[in-house]
Short mmCIF file of C-alpha atoms in Angstrom, two decimals:
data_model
loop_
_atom_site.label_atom_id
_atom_site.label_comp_id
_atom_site.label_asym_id
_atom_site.label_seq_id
_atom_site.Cartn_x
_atom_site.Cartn_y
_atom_site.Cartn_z
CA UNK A 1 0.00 0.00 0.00
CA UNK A 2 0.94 3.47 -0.25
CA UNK A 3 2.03 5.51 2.50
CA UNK A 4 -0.18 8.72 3.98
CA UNK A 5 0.59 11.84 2.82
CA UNK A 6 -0.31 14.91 4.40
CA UNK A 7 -3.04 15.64 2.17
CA UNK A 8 -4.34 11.94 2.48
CA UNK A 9 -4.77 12.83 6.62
CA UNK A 10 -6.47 15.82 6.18
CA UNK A 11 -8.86 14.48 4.10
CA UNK A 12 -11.42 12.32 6.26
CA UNK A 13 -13.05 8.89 4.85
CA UNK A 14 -16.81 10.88 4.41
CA UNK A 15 -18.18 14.07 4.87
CA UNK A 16 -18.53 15.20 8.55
CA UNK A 17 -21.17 15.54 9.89
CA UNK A 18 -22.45 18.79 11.86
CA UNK A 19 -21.75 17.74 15.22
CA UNK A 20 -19.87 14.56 14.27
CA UNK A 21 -17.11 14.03 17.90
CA UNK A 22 -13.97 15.92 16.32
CA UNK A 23 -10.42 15.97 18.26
CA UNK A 24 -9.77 19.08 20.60
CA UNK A 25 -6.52 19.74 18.77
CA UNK A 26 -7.49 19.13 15.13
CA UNK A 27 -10.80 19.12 12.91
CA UNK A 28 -10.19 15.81 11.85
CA UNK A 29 -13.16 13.38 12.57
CA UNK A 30 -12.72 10.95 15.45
CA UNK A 31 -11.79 7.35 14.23
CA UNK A 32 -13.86 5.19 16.03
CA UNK A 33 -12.95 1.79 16.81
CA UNK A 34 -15.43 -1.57 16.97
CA UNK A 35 -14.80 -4.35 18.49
CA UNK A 36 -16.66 -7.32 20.55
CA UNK A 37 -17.39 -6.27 24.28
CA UNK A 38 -15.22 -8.70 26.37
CA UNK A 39 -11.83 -8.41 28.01
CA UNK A 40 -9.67 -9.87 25.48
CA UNK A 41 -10.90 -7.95 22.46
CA UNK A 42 -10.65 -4.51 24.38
CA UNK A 43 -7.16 -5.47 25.24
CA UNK A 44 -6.68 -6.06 21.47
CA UNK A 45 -8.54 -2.95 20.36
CA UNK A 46 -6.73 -1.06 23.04
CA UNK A 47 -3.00 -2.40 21.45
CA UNK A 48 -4.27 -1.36 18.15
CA UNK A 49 -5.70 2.50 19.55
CA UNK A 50 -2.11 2.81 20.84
CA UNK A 51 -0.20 1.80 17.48
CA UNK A 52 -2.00 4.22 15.66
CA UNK A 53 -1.84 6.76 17.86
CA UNK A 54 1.73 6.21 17.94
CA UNK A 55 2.15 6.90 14.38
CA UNK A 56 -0.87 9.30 13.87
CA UNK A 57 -0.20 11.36 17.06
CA UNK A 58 -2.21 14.30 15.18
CA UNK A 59 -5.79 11.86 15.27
CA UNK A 60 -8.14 10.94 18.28
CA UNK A 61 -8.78 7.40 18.31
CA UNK A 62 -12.44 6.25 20.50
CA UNK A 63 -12.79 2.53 21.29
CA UNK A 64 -16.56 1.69 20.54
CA UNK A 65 -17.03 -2.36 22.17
CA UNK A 66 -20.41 -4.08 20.86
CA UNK A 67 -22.33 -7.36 21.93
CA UNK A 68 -22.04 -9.72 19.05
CA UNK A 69 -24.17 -12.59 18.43
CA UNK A 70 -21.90 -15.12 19.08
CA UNK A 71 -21.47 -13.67 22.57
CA UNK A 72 -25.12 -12.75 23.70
CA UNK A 73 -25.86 -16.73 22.36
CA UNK A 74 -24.44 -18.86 25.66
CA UNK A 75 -26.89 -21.92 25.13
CA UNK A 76 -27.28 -22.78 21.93
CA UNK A 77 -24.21 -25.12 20.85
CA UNK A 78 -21.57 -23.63 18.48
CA UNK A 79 -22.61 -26.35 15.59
CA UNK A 80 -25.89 -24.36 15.80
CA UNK A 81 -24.77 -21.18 15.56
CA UNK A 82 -22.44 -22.05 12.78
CA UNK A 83 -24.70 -23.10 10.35
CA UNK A 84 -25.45 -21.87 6.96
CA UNK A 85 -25.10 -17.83 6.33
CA UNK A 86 -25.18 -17.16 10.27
CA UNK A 87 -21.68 -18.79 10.09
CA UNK A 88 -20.40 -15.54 8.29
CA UNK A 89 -21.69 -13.24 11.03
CA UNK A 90 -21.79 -15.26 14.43
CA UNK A 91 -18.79 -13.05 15.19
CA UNK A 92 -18.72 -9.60 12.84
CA UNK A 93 -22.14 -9.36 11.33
CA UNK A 94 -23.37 -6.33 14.30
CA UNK A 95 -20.28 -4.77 13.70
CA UNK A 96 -19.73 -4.80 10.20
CA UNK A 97 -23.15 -3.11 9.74
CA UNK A 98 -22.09 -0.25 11.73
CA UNK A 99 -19.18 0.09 9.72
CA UNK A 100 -20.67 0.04 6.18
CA UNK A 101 -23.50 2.56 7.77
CA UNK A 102 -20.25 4.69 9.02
CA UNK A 103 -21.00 4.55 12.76
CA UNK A 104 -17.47 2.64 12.66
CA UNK A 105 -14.38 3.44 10.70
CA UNK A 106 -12.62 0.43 11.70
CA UNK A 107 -12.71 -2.99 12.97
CA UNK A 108 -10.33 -5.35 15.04
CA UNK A 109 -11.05 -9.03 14.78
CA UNK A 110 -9.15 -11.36 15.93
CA UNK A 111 -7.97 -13.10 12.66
CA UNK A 112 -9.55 -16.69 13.29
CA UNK A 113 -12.77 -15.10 13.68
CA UNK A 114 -12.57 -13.19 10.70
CA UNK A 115 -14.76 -14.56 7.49
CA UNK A 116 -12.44 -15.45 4.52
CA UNK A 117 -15.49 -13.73 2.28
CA UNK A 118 -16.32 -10.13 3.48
CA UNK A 119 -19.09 -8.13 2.24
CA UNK A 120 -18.48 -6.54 -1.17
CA UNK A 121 -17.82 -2.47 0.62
CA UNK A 122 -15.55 -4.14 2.97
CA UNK A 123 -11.99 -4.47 3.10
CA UNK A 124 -9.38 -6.26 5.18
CA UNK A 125 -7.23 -3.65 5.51
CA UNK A 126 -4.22 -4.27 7.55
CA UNK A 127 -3.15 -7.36 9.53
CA UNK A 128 -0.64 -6.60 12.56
CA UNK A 129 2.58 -8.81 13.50
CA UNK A 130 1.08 -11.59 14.91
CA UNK A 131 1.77 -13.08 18.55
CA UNK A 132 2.36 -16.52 19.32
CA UNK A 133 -0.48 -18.59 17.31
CA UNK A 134 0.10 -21.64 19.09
CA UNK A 135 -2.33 -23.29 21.28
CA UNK A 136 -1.97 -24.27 24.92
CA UNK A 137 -2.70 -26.98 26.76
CA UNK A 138 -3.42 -25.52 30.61
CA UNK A 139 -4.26 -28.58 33.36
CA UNK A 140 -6.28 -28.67 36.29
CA UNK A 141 -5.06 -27.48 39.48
CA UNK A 142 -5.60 -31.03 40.71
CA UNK A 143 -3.37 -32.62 38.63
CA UNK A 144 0.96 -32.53 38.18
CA UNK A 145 2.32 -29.40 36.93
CA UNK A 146 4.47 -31.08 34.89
CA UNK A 147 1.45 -32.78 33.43
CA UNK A 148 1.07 -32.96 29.15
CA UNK A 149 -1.12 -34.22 26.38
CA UNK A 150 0.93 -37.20 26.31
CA UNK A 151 0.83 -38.01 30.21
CA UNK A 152 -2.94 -37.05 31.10
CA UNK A 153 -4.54 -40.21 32.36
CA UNK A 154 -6.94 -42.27 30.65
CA UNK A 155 -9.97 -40.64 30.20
CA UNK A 156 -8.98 -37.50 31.20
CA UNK A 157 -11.96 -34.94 29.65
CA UNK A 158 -10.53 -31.96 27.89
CA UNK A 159 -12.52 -28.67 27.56
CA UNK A 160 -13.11 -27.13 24.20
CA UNK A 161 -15.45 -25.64 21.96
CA UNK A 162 -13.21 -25.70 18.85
CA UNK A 163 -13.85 -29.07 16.83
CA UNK A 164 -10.42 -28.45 14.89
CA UNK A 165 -8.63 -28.75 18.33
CA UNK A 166 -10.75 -31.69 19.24
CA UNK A 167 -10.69 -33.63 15.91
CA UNK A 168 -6.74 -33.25 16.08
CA UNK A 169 -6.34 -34.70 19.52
CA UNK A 170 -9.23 -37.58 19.02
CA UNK A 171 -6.65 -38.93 15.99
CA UNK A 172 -3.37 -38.19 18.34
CA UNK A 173 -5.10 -39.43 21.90
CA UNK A 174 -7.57 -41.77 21.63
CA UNK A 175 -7.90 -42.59 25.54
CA UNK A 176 -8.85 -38.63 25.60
CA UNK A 177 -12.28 -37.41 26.38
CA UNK A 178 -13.75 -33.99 25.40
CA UNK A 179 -16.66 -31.66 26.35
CA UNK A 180 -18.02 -28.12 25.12
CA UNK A 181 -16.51 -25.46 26.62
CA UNK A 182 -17.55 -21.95 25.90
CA UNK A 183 -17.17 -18.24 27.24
CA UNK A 184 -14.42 -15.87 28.14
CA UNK A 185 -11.06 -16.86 29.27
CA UNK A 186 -11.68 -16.22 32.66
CA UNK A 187 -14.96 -17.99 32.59
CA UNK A 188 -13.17 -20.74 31.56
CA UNK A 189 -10.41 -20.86 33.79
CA UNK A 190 -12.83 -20.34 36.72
CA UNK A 191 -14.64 -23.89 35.27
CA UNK A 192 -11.58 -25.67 34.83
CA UNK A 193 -10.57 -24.35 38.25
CA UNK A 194 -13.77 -25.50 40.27
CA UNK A 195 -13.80 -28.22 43.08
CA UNK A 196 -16.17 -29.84 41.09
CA UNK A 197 -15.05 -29.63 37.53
CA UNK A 198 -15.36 -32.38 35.14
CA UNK A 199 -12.56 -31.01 33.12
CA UNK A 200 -8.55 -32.04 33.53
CA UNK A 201 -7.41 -29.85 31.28
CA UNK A 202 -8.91 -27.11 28.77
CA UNK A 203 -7.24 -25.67 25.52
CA UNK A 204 -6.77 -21.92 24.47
CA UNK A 205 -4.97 -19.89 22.50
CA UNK A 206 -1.42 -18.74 23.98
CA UNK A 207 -2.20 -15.80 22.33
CA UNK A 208 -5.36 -15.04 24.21
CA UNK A 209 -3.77 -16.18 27.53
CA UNK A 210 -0.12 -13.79 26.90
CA UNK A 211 -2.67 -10.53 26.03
CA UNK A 212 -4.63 -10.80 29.30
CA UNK A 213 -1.53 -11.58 31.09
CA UNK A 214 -2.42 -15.48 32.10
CA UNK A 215 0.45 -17.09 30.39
CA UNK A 216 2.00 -18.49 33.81
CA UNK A 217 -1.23 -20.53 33.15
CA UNK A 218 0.28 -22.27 30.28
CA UNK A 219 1.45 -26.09 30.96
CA UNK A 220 2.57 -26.94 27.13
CA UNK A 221 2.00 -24.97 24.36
CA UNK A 222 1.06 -27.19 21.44
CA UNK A 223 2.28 -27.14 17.84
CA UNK A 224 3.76 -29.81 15.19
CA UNK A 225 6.32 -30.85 17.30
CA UNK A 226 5.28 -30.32 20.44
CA UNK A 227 1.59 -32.13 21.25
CA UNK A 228 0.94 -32.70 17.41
CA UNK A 229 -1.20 -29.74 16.85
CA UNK A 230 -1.88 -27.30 13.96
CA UNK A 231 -3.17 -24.06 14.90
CA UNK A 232 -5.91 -22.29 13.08
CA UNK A 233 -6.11 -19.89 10.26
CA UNK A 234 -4.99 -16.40 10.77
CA UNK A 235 -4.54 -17.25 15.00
CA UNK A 236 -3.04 -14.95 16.84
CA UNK A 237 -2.72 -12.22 14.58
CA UNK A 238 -5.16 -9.05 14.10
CA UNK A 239 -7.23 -8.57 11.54
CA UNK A 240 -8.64 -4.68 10.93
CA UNK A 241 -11.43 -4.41 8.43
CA UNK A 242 -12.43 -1.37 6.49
CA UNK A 243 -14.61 0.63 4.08
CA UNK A 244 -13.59 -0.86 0.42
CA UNK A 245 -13.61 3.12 -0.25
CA UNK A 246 -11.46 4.35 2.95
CA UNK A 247 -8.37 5.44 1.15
CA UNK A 248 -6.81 6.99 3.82
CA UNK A 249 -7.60 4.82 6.51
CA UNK A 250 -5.83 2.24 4.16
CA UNK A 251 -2.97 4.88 4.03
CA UNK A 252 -3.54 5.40 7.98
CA UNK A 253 -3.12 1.67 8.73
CA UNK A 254 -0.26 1.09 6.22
CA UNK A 255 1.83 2.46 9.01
CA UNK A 256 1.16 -0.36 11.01
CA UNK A 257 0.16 -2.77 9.43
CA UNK A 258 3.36 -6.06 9.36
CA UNK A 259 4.19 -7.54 5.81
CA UNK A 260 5.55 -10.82 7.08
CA UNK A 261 2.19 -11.34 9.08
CA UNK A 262 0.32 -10.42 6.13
CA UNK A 263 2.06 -12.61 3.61
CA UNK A 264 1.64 -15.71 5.90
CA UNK A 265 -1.58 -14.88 6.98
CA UNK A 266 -2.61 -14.60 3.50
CA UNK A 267 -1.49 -17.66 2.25
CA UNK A 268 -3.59 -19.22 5.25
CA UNK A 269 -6.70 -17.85 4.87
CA UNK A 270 -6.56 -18.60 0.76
CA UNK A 271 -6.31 -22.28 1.60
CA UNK A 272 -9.24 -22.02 3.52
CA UNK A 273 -11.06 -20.11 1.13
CA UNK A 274 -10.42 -22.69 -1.23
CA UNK A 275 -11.38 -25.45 0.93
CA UNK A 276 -14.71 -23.46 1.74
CA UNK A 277 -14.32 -24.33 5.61
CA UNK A 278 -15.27 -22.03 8.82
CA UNK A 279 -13.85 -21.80 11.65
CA UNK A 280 -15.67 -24.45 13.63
CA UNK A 281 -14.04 -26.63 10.48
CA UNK A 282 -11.07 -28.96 11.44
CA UNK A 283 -8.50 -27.33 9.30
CA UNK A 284 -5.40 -27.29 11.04
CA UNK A 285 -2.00 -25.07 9.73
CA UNK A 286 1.08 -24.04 10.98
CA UNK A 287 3.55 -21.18 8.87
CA UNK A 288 7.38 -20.77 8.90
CA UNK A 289 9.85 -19.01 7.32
CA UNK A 290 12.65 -20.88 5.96
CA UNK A 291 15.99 -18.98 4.78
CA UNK A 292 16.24 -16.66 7.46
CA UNK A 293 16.98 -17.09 11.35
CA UNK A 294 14.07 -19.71 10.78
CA UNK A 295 11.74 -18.71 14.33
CA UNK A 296 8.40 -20.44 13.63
CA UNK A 297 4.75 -19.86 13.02
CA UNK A 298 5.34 -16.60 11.03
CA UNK A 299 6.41 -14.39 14.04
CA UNK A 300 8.91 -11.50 13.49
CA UNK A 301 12.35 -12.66 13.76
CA UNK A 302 14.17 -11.86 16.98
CA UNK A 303 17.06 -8.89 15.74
CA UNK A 304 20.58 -8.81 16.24
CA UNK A 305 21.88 -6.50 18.81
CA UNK A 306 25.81 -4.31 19.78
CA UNK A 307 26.94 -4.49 22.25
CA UNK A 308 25.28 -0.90 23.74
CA UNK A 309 22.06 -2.60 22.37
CA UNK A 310 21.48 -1.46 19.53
CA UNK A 311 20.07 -3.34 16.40
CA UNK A 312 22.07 -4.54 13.84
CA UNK A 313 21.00 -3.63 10.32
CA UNK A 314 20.71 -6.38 7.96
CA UNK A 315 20.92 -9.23 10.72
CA UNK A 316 17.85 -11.03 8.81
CA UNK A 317 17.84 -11.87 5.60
CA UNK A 318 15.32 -9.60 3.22
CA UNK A 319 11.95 -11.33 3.06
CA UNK A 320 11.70 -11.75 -0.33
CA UNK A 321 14.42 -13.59 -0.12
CA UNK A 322 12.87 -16.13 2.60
CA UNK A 323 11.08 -18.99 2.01
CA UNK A 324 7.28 -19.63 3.32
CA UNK A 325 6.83 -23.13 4.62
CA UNK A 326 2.94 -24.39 4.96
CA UNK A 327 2.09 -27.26 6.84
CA UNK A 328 -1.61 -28.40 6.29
CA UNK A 329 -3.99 -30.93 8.04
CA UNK A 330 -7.55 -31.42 7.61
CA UNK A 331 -9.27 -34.14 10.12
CA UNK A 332 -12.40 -35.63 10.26
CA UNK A 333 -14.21 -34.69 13.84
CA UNK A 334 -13.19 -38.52 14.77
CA UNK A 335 -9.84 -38.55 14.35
CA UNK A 336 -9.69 -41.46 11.74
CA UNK A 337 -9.55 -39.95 8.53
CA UNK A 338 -6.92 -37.11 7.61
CA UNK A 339 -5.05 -35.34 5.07
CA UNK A 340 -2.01 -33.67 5.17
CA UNK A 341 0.44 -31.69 3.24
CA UNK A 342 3.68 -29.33 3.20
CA UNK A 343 5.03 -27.44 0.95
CA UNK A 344 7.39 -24.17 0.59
CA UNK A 345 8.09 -21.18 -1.64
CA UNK A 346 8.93 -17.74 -1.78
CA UNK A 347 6.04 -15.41 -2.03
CA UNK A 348 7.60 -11.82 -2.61
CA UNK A 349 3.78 -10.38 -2.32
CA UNK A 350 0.27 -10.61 -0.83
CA UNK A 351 -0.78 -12.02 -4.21
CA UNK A 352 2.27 -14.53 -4.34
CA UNK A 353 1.05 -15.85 -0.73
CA UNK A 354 -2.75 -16.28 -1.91
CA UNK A 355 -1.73 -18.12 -4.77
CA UNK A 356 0.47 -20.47 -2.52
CA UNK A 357 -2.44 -21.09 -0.13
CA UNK A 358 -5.05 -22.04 -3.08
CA UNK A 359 -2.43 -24.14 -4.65
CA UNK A 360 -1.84 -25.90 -1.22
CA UNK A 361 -5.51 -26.29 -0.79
CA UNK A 362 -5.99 -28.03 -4.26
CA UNK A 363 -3.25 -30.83 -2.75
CA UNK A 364 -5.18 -31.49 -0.53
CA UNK A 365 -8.37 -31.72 -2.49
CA UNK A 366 -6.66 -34.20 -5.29
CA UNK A 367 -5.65 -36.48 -1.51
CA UNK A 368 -9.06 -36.49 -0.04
CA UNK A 369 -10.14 -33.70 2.15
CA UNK A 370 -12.96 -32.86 0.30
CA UNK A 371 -14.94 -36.00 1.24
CA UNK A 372 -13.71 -35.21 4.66
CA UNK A 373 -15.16 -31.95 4.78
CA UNK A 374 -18.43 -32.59 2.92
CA UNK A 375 -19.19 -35.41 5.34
CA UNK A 376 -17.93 -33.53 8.66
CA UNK A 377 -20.73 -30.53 7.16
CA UNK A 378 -23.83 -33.51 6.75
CA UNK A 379 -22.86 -34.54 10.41
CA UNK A 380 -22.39 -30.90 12.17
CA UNK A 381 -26.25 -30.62 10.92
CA UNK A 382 -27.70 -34.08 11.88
CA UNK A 383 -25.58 -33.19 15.31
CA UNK A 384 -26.80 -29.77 15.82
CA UNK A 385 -30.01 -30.61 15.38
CA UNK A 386 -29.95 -33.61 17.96
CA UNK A 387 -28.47 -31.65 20.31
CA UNK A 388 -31.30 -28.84 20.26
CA UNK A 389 -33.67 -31.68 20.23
CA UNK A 390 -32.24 -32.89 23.43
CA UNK A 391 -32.57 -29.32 24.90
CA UNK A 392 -36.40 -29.09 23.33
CA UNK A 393 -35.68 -26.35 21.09
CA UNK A 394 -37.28 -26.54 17.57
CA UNK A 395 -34.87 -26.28 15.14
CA UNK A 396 -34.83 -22.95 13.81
CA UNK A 397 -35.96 -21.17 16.00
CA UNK A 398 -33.02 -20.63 18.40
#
């Protein structure tokens, strides 16, 4: 993208309003920030406020938090709520009205929970360096602190909502058991926690748990070589969506805005695209960089440093010049049937990287995983609807 010019940041993304909230120190508009109303996201939205702040110091940034569907929903079961066309709004759909009607001029989503198809005026329009996207495996009080996938006892129950996470573990840990878990983190610590609880361990994103500041919580964090586990699409970076229009908030956010995230990101969410799958879909990846100082899961390399501490210039190789290395899995919910694939190539641009993901996502296509995924859909609707039966809720009408 282009950077801002002067002119580009005087110029705001509509009209204003008579009346419309204006900074103290400038007429410029207020850019007003959505984003779900819980803990974590307002920690995210907060990180983001400050980054562009940071390199807009002339604009007023206003956090504006909103109830989401998939958040005011605690009962139904997530198989529910992900059916059909509500699967592209359980967790944007309020929000991304009130940015296409202007009450919002920006968006932070969590990647994950981000749709791979956006609305036609919409726009992903930057995607941050990206934290750890790992998940972690955190065990009961009650149990060893050195305690890990591989030494829970039989028929330990794990806690999670995510069928990817459960799918992956059913094929690695067979003497595993799992039930739903759902709310915030804390919620869920607090029911893993209890005297009572029927859960030995629950899994969340180390992400999640490093923002909020409950990593000490962490007992293993789980990726291909440690646990067996693929992470999903686009965790642990974030996402900010835009008007299609919004010139210079594209300019705005191109300040911020991290090229390696975006490239490996990219090439994630194309694969999943291609494979048509949500996020409640057991598609599992994991992204590295190959060529340079080779630190996994597309984080930003660790620098070189003097000895007064200072950065050494060209102590990582140029990106271009790096390598992306995709490793795919797609499960059925079992664990008995799977797919998987790996490949590598330089991708020198966002275009280069959603090419690589399609082509990665066609592999796995020509091995099998679309049978997988068209019978794990037929089954997430015969089990949805059981499951509401159970609760004596018609279906459709929850």
């Amino acid at each position: 993208m282009a950077s801002a010019t002067a002119s580009d940041l005087q110029t705001p993304s509509q009209p204003t309003p008579q009346g419309l909230n204006t900074s103290a120190s400038t007429q410029f508009p207020t850019v007003n920030i959505g984003t779900r109303n819980s803990a974590l996201a307002l920690v995210q939205a907060n990180a983001v406020k400050q980054a562009l702040k940071d390199a807009n110091p002339d604009r007023t940034f206003e956090i504006k938090p909103v109830m989401v569907q998939g958040d005011k929903d605690k009962i139904t079961p997530l198989q529910q709520l992900s059916q059909g066309e509500n699967a592209k709004s359980l967790w944007t759909g309020e929000l991304e009205s009130m940015l296409e009607k202007g009450d919002l001029d920006i968006i932070v989503h969590c990647l994950k929970d981000m749709p791979t198809h956006l609305p036609d005026k919409l726009l992903l329009g930057a995607i941050l360096e990206r934290e750890d996207p790992s998940d972690a495996l955190i065990i009961s009080p009650r149990l060893p602190k050195e305690t890990t996938l591989a030494t829970l006892p039989q028929g330990a129950t794990i806690g999670t909502s995510s069928v990817r996470r459960a799918a992956q573990l059913r094929k690695l840990y067979p003497h595993l058991k799992f039930a739903d878990l759902r709310g915030n983190v804390g919620t869920r610590l607090g029911k893993l926690d209890a005297e009572d609880s029927q859960y030995s361990a629950i899994i969340l994103a180390t992400a999640g748990l490093n923002r909020i500041g409950f990593s000490n919580r962490i007992s293993q964090k789980l990726s291909s070589s440690t646990g067996g586990m693929l992470h999903a699409v686009g965790q642990g970076a974030l996402g900010i969506e835009i008007r299609r229009d919004d010139q210079p908030m594209q300019d705005m956010l191109s300040k911020i805005k991290c090229e390696r995230t975006t490239r490996a990101c990219g090439a994630e969410r194309a694969l999943l695209r291609t494979l048509e799958g949500g996020c409640s879909v057991p598609i599992g990846v994991e992204t590295t960089w190959r060529g340079g100082k080779g630190l996994a899961v597309g984080t930003q390399p660790a620098r070189d440093y003097d000895k007064h501490g200072a950065a050494l210039e060209g102590s990582e190789p140029d990106l271009d010049d790096q390598e992306l290395v995709l490793k795919t899995l797609v499960v059925s919910v079992d664990g008995t049937e799977f797919v998987e694939h790996e490949a590598a190539r330089k991708v020198r641009s966002a275009e280069e990287a959603d090419d690589f993901g399609k082509e990665i996502a066609k592999v796995l296509i020509e091995k099998g995983a679309g049978k997988i995924l068209e019978k794990i859909k037929v089954e997430k609707q015969w089990g949805a609807k059981k499951q509401l039966e159970a609760m004596g809720v018609a279906p459709g009408t929850a």
